Amino acid sequence: MAKVCWPYFDPEYENLSVRINPPSRVSVDNTSCRDCTVVKALGPKGHTTDGMKNCPGKRVGVHSVGNHTAIELIGRDRPGLLSEISAVLANLHFNVAAAEVWTHNRRIACVLYVNDDPTSRAVDDPNRLSIMEEQLKHILRGCEDDDKVACTSFSMGFTHIDRRLHQMLFADRDYEGGGVTTEVDYPPSFKPKITVERCEEKGYSVVSVQCKDRAKLMFDIVCTLTDMQYVVFHANISSNGPYALQEYFIRHMDGCTLDTEGEKERVIKCLEAAIHRRVSEGLSLELCAKDRVGLLSEVTRILRENGLSVRRAGVSTVGEQAVNVFYVRDAYGNPVDTKTIEALRKEIGHTMMLNVKKDPASAKAPEAETSGWAKTSFFFGNLLEKFLA
């Protein structure tokens, strides 16, 4: 039997602004540096503020945010799982307004924001929520009896969606098991190089990270260090072409440094996992269509029937339009071939705006012919990021 826990609510969350003392000050400078913008943030020394406490054991959680019900799921990944999850929600007349899905090391973590189709409000019927919970639990568990595969609980509170995904996968210990997923399409020089040294003079542990530069790299690293109960006192961040070099001077919250090899190894594994979680291999499929109940279920079903596996996904709603972004590979983890792309274009292109892009990190993924996509191409920019910010 999977575990069921009662709702969790942080009673101090509503007083968060009062508890931040003194208030942080942020300045933006566009004149000091010719190539970039300088952002300076000033806040309480040695404090990391987080409005969401991590609650161990949560594998499927539900809480309300405004007019939406937030659903958190984590379990063992397999082909077609996202399609099955979205089908359950569609059958229960839950409309998915926004979602973010990450997969890593054969685990999947999802945060979905849904509302009731007839009322467009958060779902507050305990019977419907209970049915949804049981059905999702059954799907995540699959044919396995291991409690690690999936558990179900209700949770309360709110945090940044990417922040929450890091917390969920970290609590799930995705950095353990059969080895961290490697960036097979990257040359060896792009794979993360992480070291932990001791700064005797200042009494810090120095974590050095060298890897391929990308957006939100610092965010992912700092989130993980915070979840591991480390405080960042100083940091040096730089980049050179496609490379990023970041150094963090840290101590544990109790003031101790990383003295044992076991502690250092754990930090390295966790940071490797944090860096890889957001890596997107293969093709990205960007779709836009009029929002309706069952849209996500329909799209993911088509992807599954064409033998595609979703590695990462983002869903948002802007006005009456649903914007979906899927990073896909075939069921065996290989790049998608041109015939499959053409089949998708014929099946989806006449009802939805569709744009297929090769992820720059995946050199082996096939190019989509410009002429073949001209009539169904749609540029999303950062619509998903703006919706989730």
Short mmCIF file of C-alpha atoms in Angstrom, two decimals:
data_model
loop_
_atom_site.label_atom_id
_atom_site.label_comp_id
_atom_site.label_asym_id
_atom_site.label_seq_id
_atom_site.Cartn_x
_atom_site.Cartn_y
_atom_site.Cartn_z
CA MET A 1 0.00 0.00 0.00
CA ALA A 2 1.18 3.50 -0.82
CA LYS A 3 1.48 6.05 1.93
CA VAL A 4 -1.23 8.70 2.38
CA CYS A 5 -0.40 11.81 4.39
CA TRP A 6 -2.59 14.69 5.54
CA PRO A 7 -2.30 18.20 4.10
CA TYR A 8 0.77 20.20 5.04
CA PHE A 9 0.59 23.99 5.42
CA ASP A 10 3.35 26.32 6.51
CA PRO A 11 1.61 28.69 8.96
CA GLU A 12 4.31 31.33 8.51
CA TYR A 13 4.12 31.51 4.73
CA GLU A 14 1.60 34.37 4.63
CA ASN A 15 3.93 36.41 6.88
CA LEU A 16 6.93 35.85 4.63
CA SER A 17 7.27 39.52 3.65
CA VAL A 18 7.28 40.56 7.30
CA ARG A 19 9.93 37.98 8.22
CA ILE A 20 12.37 39.22 5.56
CA ASN A 21 14.19 41.83 7.62
CA PRO A 22 15.91 43.91 6.47
CA PRO A 23 14.28 43.83 3.03
CA SER A 24 16.50 42.85 0.12
CA ARG A 25 17.68 45.60 -2.23
CA VAL A 26 18.27 44.95 -5.91
CA SER A 27 19.96 47.29 -8.38
CA VAL A 28 20.32 46.87 -12.15
CA ASP A 29 23.34 48.44 -13.89
CA ASN A 30 23.55 48.56 -17.70
CA THR A 31 26.52 50.94 -17.91
CA SER A 32 29.37 49.30 -15.98
CA CYS A 33 29.86 46.43 -18.40
CA ARG A 34 29.57 46.65 -22.17
CA ASP A 35 28.60 43.00 -22.72
CA CYS A 36 26.10 42.35 -19.94
CA THR A 37 23.79 43.73 -17.28
CA VAL A 38 25.07 43.88 -13.69
CA VAL A 39 22.47 42.93 -11.09
CA LYS A 40 23.34 43.54 -7.44
CA ALA A 41 21.21 42.02 -4.69
CA LEU A 42 21.66 42.98 -1.04
CA GLY A 43 19.99 40.98 1.71
CA PRO A 44 20.48 39.53 5.19
CA LYS A 45 23.90 37.91 5.56
CA GLY A 46 24.00 34.14 5.60
CA HIS A 47 20.24 33.66 5.14
CA THR A 48 18.43 31.80 2.42
CA THR A 49 14.70 32.46 2.38
CA ASP A 50 12.40 29.77 1.09
CA GLY A 51 8.63 29.86 1.47
CA MET A 52 8.20 26.11 1.08
CA LYS A 53 9.43 23.48 3.49
CA ASN A 54 10.33 20.13 1.97
CA CYS A 55 8.03 17.40 3.19
CA PRO A 56 9.60 13.94 2.86
CA GLY A 57 7.54 11.10 1.46
CA LYS A 58 5.39 13.15 -0.92
CA ARG A 59 4.97 11.50 -4.30
CA VAL A 60 1.60 12.85 -5.45
CA GLY A 61 0.39 16.04 -3.82
CA VAL A 62 -2.55 18.40 -4.36
CA HIS A 63 -3.07 21.99 -3.24
CA SER A 64 -5.03 25.02 -4.44
CA VAL A 65 -3.42 28.15 -5.88
CA GLY A 66 -5.97 30.81 -6.80
CA ASN A 67 -8.36 29.34 -9.35
CA HIS A 68 -6.19 26.30 -9.95
CA THR A 69 -5.49 23.04 -8.16
CA ALA A 70 -1.81 22.10 -8.17
CA ILE A 71 -0.94 18.43 -8.56
CA GLU A 72 2.51 17.05 -7.82
CA LEU A 73 3.55 13.63 -9.06
CA ILE A 74 6.76 11.69 -8.92
CA GLY A 75 7.46 8.10 -9.84
CA ARG A 76 9.30 5.72 -12.14
CA ASP A 77 9.38 6.94 -15.74
CA ARG A 78 8.31 4.76 -18.66
CA PRO A 79 7.15 5.34 -22.26
CA GLY A 80 3.62 6.75 -22.49
CA LEU A 81 3.34 7.67 -18.80
CA LEU A 82 2.58 11.36 -19.44
CA SER A 83 -0.12 10.31 -21.90
CA GLU A 84 -1.76 8.10 -19.27
CA ILE A 85 -1.60 10.86 -16.63
CA SER A 86 -3.20 13.44 -18.92
CA ALA A 87 -5.90 10.94 -19.99
CA VAL A 88 -6.94 10.46 -16.35
CA LEU A 89 -7.26 14.21 -15.87
CA ALA A 90 -9.23 14.60 -19.10
CA ASN A 91 -11.66 11.80 -18.17
CA LEU A 92 -12.31 13.55 -14.85
CA HIS A 93 -12.95 16.85 -16.69
CA PHE A 94 -9.87 18.57 -15.27
CA ASN A 95 -8.36 21.13 -17.63
CA VAL A 96 -4.56 21.47 -17.51
CA ALA A 97 -3.76 25.20 -17.50
CA ALA A 98 -0.02 24.87 -16.86
CA ALA A 99 2.46 22.10 -16.23
CA GLU A 100 6.16 21.34 -16.08
CA VAL A 101 7.54 17.82 -16.47
CA TRP A 102 11.13 16.69 -15.88
CA THR A 103 12.63 13.24 -16.27
CA HIS A 104 15.98 12.14 -14.91
CA ASN A 105 17.67 8.86 -14.10
CA ARG A 106 14.51 6.88 -14.95
CA ARG A 107 12.38 9.05 -12.63
CA ILE A 108 9.65 11.53 -13.60
CA ALA A 109 8.49 14.60 -11.66
CA CYS A 110 5.48 16.70 -12.66
CA VAL A 111 3.77 19.80 -11.34
CA LEU A 112 0.42 20.45 -13.01
CA TYR A 113 -2.06 23.29 -12.46
CA VAL A 114 -5.60 22.23 -13.30
CA ASN A 115 -9.10 23.64 -12.93
CA ASP A 116 -12.63 22.32 -13.16
CA ASP A 117 -13.87 22.51 -16.76
CA PRO A 118 -17.48 23.63 -16.08
CA THR A 119 -16.54 26.34 -13.55
CA SER A 120 -12.92 27.20 -14.50
CA ARG A 121 -12.15 27.23 -10.79
CA ALA A 122 -10.02 25.15 -8.46
CA VAL A 123 -11.37 21.67 -7.76
CA ASP A 124 -12.58 21.52 -4.16
CA ASP A 125 -14.78 18.40 -4.28
CA PRO A 126 -13.04 15.90 -1.95
CA ASN A 127 -14.67 12.94 -3.73
CA ARG A 128 -13.32 13.96 -7.14
CA LEU A 129 -9.90 14.66 -5.68
CA SER A 130 -9.89 11.27 -3.98
CA ILE A 131 -10.79 9.52 -7.25
CA MET A 132 -8.10 11.44 -9.09
CA GLU A 133 -5.57 10.58 -6.41
CA GLU A 134 -6.30 6.86 -6.56
CA GLN A 135 -6.19 6.71 -10.35
CA LEU A 136 -2.91 8.60 -10.58
CA LYS A 137 -1.48 6.41 -7.84
CA HIS A 138 -2.43 3.33 -9.82
CA ILE A 139 -0.80 4.66 -13.01
CA LEU A 140 2.42 5.68 -11.28
CA ARG A 141 2.66 2.36 -9.49
CA GLY A 142 2.14 0.39 -12.70
CA CYS A 143 2.91 -3.29 -12.20
CA GLU A 144 5.36 -2.67 -9.37
CA ASP A 145 4.69 -3.23 -5.69
CA ASP A 146 7.77 -1.34 -4.49
CA ASP A 147 6.73 1.66 -2.38
CA LYS A 148 9.54 3.64 -4.02
CA VAL A 149 7.69 3.54 -7.34
CA ALA A 150 4.90 5.90 -6.28
CA CYS A 151 3.21 7.24 -3.15
CA THR A 152 0.29 9.64 -2.80
CA SER A 153 -0.32 12.55 -0.44
CA PHE A 154 -1.88 15.96 -0.21
CA SER A 155 0.27 19.04 0.37
CA MET A 156 -0.23 22.76 0.85
CA GLY A 157 2.01 25.75 0.12
CA PHE A 158 3.52 27.26 -3.01
CA THR A 159 6.96 27.81 -4.45
CA HIS A 160 8.52 28.45 -7.85
CA ILE A 161 7.66 25.53 -10.12
CA ASP A 162 11.29 24.76 -11.08
CA ARG A 163 12.30 25.10 -7.44
CA ARG A 164 9.67 22.58 -6.47
CA LEU A 165 10.76 20.08 -9.14
CA HIS A 166 14.30 20.22 -7.76
CA GLN A 167 12.96 19.59 -4.25
CA MET A 168 10.85 16.65 -5.38
CA LEU A 169 13.63 14.90 -7.30
CA PHE A 170 16.17 15.57 -4.56
CA ALA A 171 13.83 14.09 -1.93
CA ASP A 172 13.32 11.14 -4.30
CA ARG A 173 17.12 10.67 -4.37
CA ASP A 174 17.29 10.66 -8.16
CA TYR A 175 21.04 11.22 -7.85
CA GLU A 176 21.41 7.63 -6.65
CA GLY A 177 20.71 4.35 -8.39
CA GLY A 178 22.12 3.22 -11.68
CA GLY A 179 24.31 6.24 -12.27
CA VAL A 180 23.48 9.78 -13.26
CA THR A 181 22.23 10.26 -16.79
CA THR A 182 25.08 11.41 -19.03
CA GLU A 183 24.96 13.92 -21.83
CA VAL A 184 25.76 11.37 -24.52
CA ASP A 185 25.65 13.89 -27.34
CA TYR A 186 28.14 16.28 -25.74
CA PRO A 187 31.88 16.03 -26.24
CA PRO A 188 33.79 15.04 -23.07
CA SER A 189 34.89 18.65 -22.52
CA PHE A 190 31.25 19.68 -21.99
CA LYS A 191 30.48 17.19 -19.24
CA PRO A 192 30.31 18.71 -15.73
CA LYS A 193 33.55 18.80 -13.79
CA ILE A 194 32.83 19.33 -10.10
CA THR A 195 35.36 19.50 -7.29
CA VAL A 196 35.10 20.23 -3.58
CA GLU A 197 38.13 21.74 -1.83
CA ARG A 198 38.72 23.37 1.52
CA CYS A 199 39.66 27.01 1.99
CA GLU A 200 41.69 26.79 5.18
CA GLU A 201 42.22 30.54 5.43
CA LYS A 202 38.52 31.44 5.62
CA GLY A 203 37.07 28.17 6.85
CA TYR A 204 34.90 27.51 3.80
CA SER A 205 34.38 24.57 1.50
CA VAL A 206 34.85 25.66 -2.12
CA VAL A 207 32.63 23.96 -4.70
CA SER A 208 33.88 24.47 -8.28
CA VAL A 209 31.63 23.67 -11.23
CA GLN A 210 32.77 23.73 -14.84
CA CYS A 211 30.27 22.69 -17.51
CA LYS A 212 28.40 23.80 -20.60
CA ASP A 213 26.80 27.17 -19.94
CA ARG A 214 23.04 27.52 -20.16
CA ALA A 215 20.15 29.50 -18.76
CA LYS A 216 19.27 28.90 -15.08
CA LEU A 217 22.49 27.01 -14.36
CA MET A 218 23.25 29.08 -11.26
CA PHE A 219 19.61 28.78 -10.13
CA ASP A 220 19.77 24.98 -10.33
CA ILE A 221 23.04 24.78 -8.41
CA VAL A 222 22.00 27.18 -5.63
CA CYS A 223 18.64 25.43 -5.21
CA THR A 224 20.40 22.12 -4.69
CA LEU A 225 22.94 23.50 -2.24
CA THR A 226 20.07 25.07 -0.27
CA ASP A 227 18.12 21.80 -0.22
CA MET A 228 21.25 20.11 1.14
CA GLN A 229 21.28 22.62 4.02
CA TYR A 230 24.35 24.54 2.86
CA VAL A 231 24.68 28.34 3.01
CA VAL A 232 26.46 30.17 0.18
CA PHE A 233 28.62 32.99 1.59
CA HIS A 234 30.50 34.01 -1.56
CA ALA A 235 30.44 33.02 -5.22
CA ASN A 236 32.44 33.67 -8.37
CA ILE A 237 30.51 33.27 -11.63
CA SER A 238 32.10 33.55 -15.06
CA SER A 239 31.74 32.21 -18.59
CA ASN A 240 34.04 31.73 -21.53
CA GLY A 241 32.25 31.02 -24.79
CA PRO A 242 30.11 27.91 -24.27
CA TYR A 243 31.67 27.15 -20.88
CA ALA A 244 30.61 28.26 -17.41
CA LEU A 245 32.88 28.32 -14.37
CA GLN A 246 31.21 28.79 -11.01
CA GLU A 247 32.73 28.70 -7.53
CA TYR A 248 30.70 28.64 -4.34
CA PHE A 249 32.13 29.22 -0.86
CA ILE A 250 29.84 27.32 1.45
CA ARG A 251 29.33 26.00 4.94
CA HIS A 252 26.68 23.75 6.37
CA MET A 253 23.90 25.56 8.25
CA ASP A 254 25.55 24.45 11.51
CA GLY A 255 28.76 26.23 10.45
CA CYS A 256 30.71 23.09 9.52
CA THR A 257 32.58 22.50 6.28
CA LEU A 258 32.65 19.33 4.18
CA ASP A 259 35.33 17.32 5.89
CA THR A 260 34.65 13.73 4.85
CA GLU A 261 34.97 12.15 1.43
CA GLY A 262 31.41 10.87 1.74
CA GLU A 263 30.05 14.40 2.15
CA LYS A 264 32.04 15.66 -0.83
CA GLU A 265 30.95 12.77 -3.02
CA ARG A 266 27.30 13.36 -2.14
CA VAL A 267 27.52 17.06 -3.03
CA ILE A 268 29.14 16.22 -6.37
CA LYS A 269 26.46 13.64 -7.21
CA CYS A 270 23.62 15.97 -6.25
CA LEU A 271 25.01 18.86 -8.30
CA GLU A 272 25.55 16.61 -11.31
CA ALA A 273 21.91 15.57 -11.05
CA ALA A 274 20.75 19.18 -10.72
CA ILE A 275 22.66 20.17 -13.86
CA HIS A 276 21.36 17.22 -15.89
CA ARG A 277 17.69 17.54 -14.89
CA ARG A 278 17.14 20.52 -17.15
CA VAL A 279 19.27 19.29 -20.06
CA SER A 280 17.05 18.76 -23.12
CA GLU A 281 18.23 16.21 -25.63
CA GLY A 282 16.74 15.73 -29.09
CA LEU A 283 13.93 17.64 -30.77
CA SER A 284 11.62 20.20 -29.23
CA LEU A 285 8.03 20.24 -30.46
CA GLU A 286 6.21 23.52 -29.86
CA LEU A 287 2.45 23.43 -30.32
CA CYS A 288 -0.24 26.06 -30.00
CA ALA A 289 -3.99 25.46 -30.17
CA LYS A 290 -7.23 26.69 -28.66
CA ASP A 291 -7.36 25.52 -25.07
CA ARG A 292 -9.84 22.78 -24.21
CA VAL A 293 -10.21 19.83 -21.89
CA GLY A 294 -8.37 16.82 -23.25
CA LEU A 295 -5.93 18.75 -25.45
CA LEU A 296 -2.86 17.59 -23.54
CA SER A 297 -4.22 14.04 -23.52
CA GLU A 298 -4.71 14.12 -27.29
CA VAL A 299 -1.24 15.51 -28.02
CA THR A 300 0.59 13.10 -25.72
CA ARG A 301 -1.41 10.19 -27.14
CA ILE A 302 -0.27 11.11 -30.65
CA LEU A 303 3.33 11.32 -29.46
CA ARG A 304 3.05 7.92 -27.81
CA GLU A 305 1.45 6.31 -30.88
CA ASN A 306 4.33 7.60 -32.99
CA GLY A 307 6.83 5.94 -30.67
CA LEU A 308 8.10 9.13 -29.02
CA SER A 309 9.20 9.46 -25.40
CA VAL A 310 8.81 12.83 -23.65
CA ARG A 311 12.02 13.79 -21.81
CA ARG A 312 10.85 17.22 -20.65
CA ALA A 313 7.67 19.24 -21.18
CA GLY A 314 6.14 22.60 -20.43
CA VAL A 315 2.48 23.58 -20.74
CA SER A 316 0.96 27.02 -20.33
CA THR A 317 -2.24 28.84 -21.19
CA VAL A 318 -2.20 32.39 -22.56
CA GLY A 319 -5.70 33.75 -22.96
CA GLU A 320 -7.64 31.08 -24.85
CA GLN A 321 -4.50 29.55 -26.36
CA ALA A 322 -2.66 26.55 -24.96
CA VAL A 323 1.09 26.51 -25.52
CA ASN A 324 2.83 23.14 -25.24
CA VAL A 325 6.56 22.42 -25.55
CA PHE A 326 7.83 18.83 -25.61
CA TYR A 327 11.42 17.62 -25.77
CA VAL A 328 11.26 14.17 -27.31
CA ARG A 329 13.30 11.15 -28.37
CA ASP A 330 12.23 7.75 -29.56
CA ALA A 331 11.24 5.03 -27.10
CA TYR A 332 14.85 3.77 -26.95
CA GLY A 333 16.37 7.18 -26.25
CA ASN A 334 17.61 7.75 -29.81
CA PRO A 335 17.10 10.90 -31.94
CA VAL A 336 13.79 11.13 -33.80
CA ASP A 337 14.00 10.24 -37.49
CA THR A 338 12.66 12.38 -40.33
CA LYS A 339 9.79 10.00 -41.19
CA THR A 340 8.38 10.32 -37.69
CA ILE A 341 8.57 14.11 -37.89
CA GLU A 342 6.68 14.08 -41.18
CA ALA A 343 4.02 11.77 -39.75
CA LEU A 344 3.54 14.18 -36.83
CA ARG A 345 3.23 17.11 -39.19
CA LYS A 346 0.47 15.38 -41.14
CA GLU A 347 -1.43 14.33 -38.02
CA ILE A 348 -1.07 17.47 -35.92
CA GLY A 349 -0.28 20.27 -38.36
CA HIS A 350 -3.80 20.72 -39.73
CA THR A 351 -5.36 21.35 -36.29
CA MET A 352 -2.53 23.04 -34.34
CA MET A 353 0.29 25.46 -34.94
CA LEU A 354 3.45 23.39 -34.82
CA ASN A 355 7.14 24.22 -34.77
CA VAL A 356 9.88 21.60 -34.69
CA LYS A 357 13.34 22.66 -33.58
CA LYS A 358 16.55 20.74 -33.12
CA ASP A 359 17.96 21.19 -29.66
CA PRO A 360 21.44 22.74 -30.04
CA ALA A 361 22.83 20.27 -27.52
CA SER A 362 21.85 17.30 -29.65
CA ALA A 363 24.08 17.24 -32.68
CA LYS A 364 22.60 14.00 -34.03
CA ALA A 365 18.96 15.08 -34.09
CA PRO A 366 17.58 15.49 -37.63
CA GLU A 367 16.92 18.91 -39.06
CA ALA A 368 13.35 19.87 -39.85
CA GLU A 369 13.05 21.17 -43.40
CA THR A 370 12.11 24.82 -43.37
CA SER A 371 9.88 24.54 -46.43
CA GLY A 372 7.93 21.68 -44.88
CA TRP A 373 7.11 23.64 -41.74
CA ALA A 374 6.49 27.10 -43.09
CA LYS A 375 2.69 26.89 -42.92
CA THR A 376 2.58 25.47 -39.41
CA SER A 377 5.46 27.31 -37.79
CA PHE A 378 4.76 29.40 -34.69
CA PHE A 379 7.24 31.29 -32.56
CA PHE A 380 6.53 31.15 -28.83
CA GLY A 381 9.36 33.23 -27.45
CA ASN A 382 9.21 32.97 -23.66
CA LEU A 383 5.47 32.57 -23.23
CA LEU A 384 5.91 29.61 -20.91
CA GLU A 385 8.48 31.42 -18.80
CA LYS A 386 6.27 34.52 -18.52
CA PHE A 387 3.29 32.42 -17.43
CA LEU A 388 5.24 30.54 -14.77
CA ALA A 389 7.30 33.49 -13.47
#
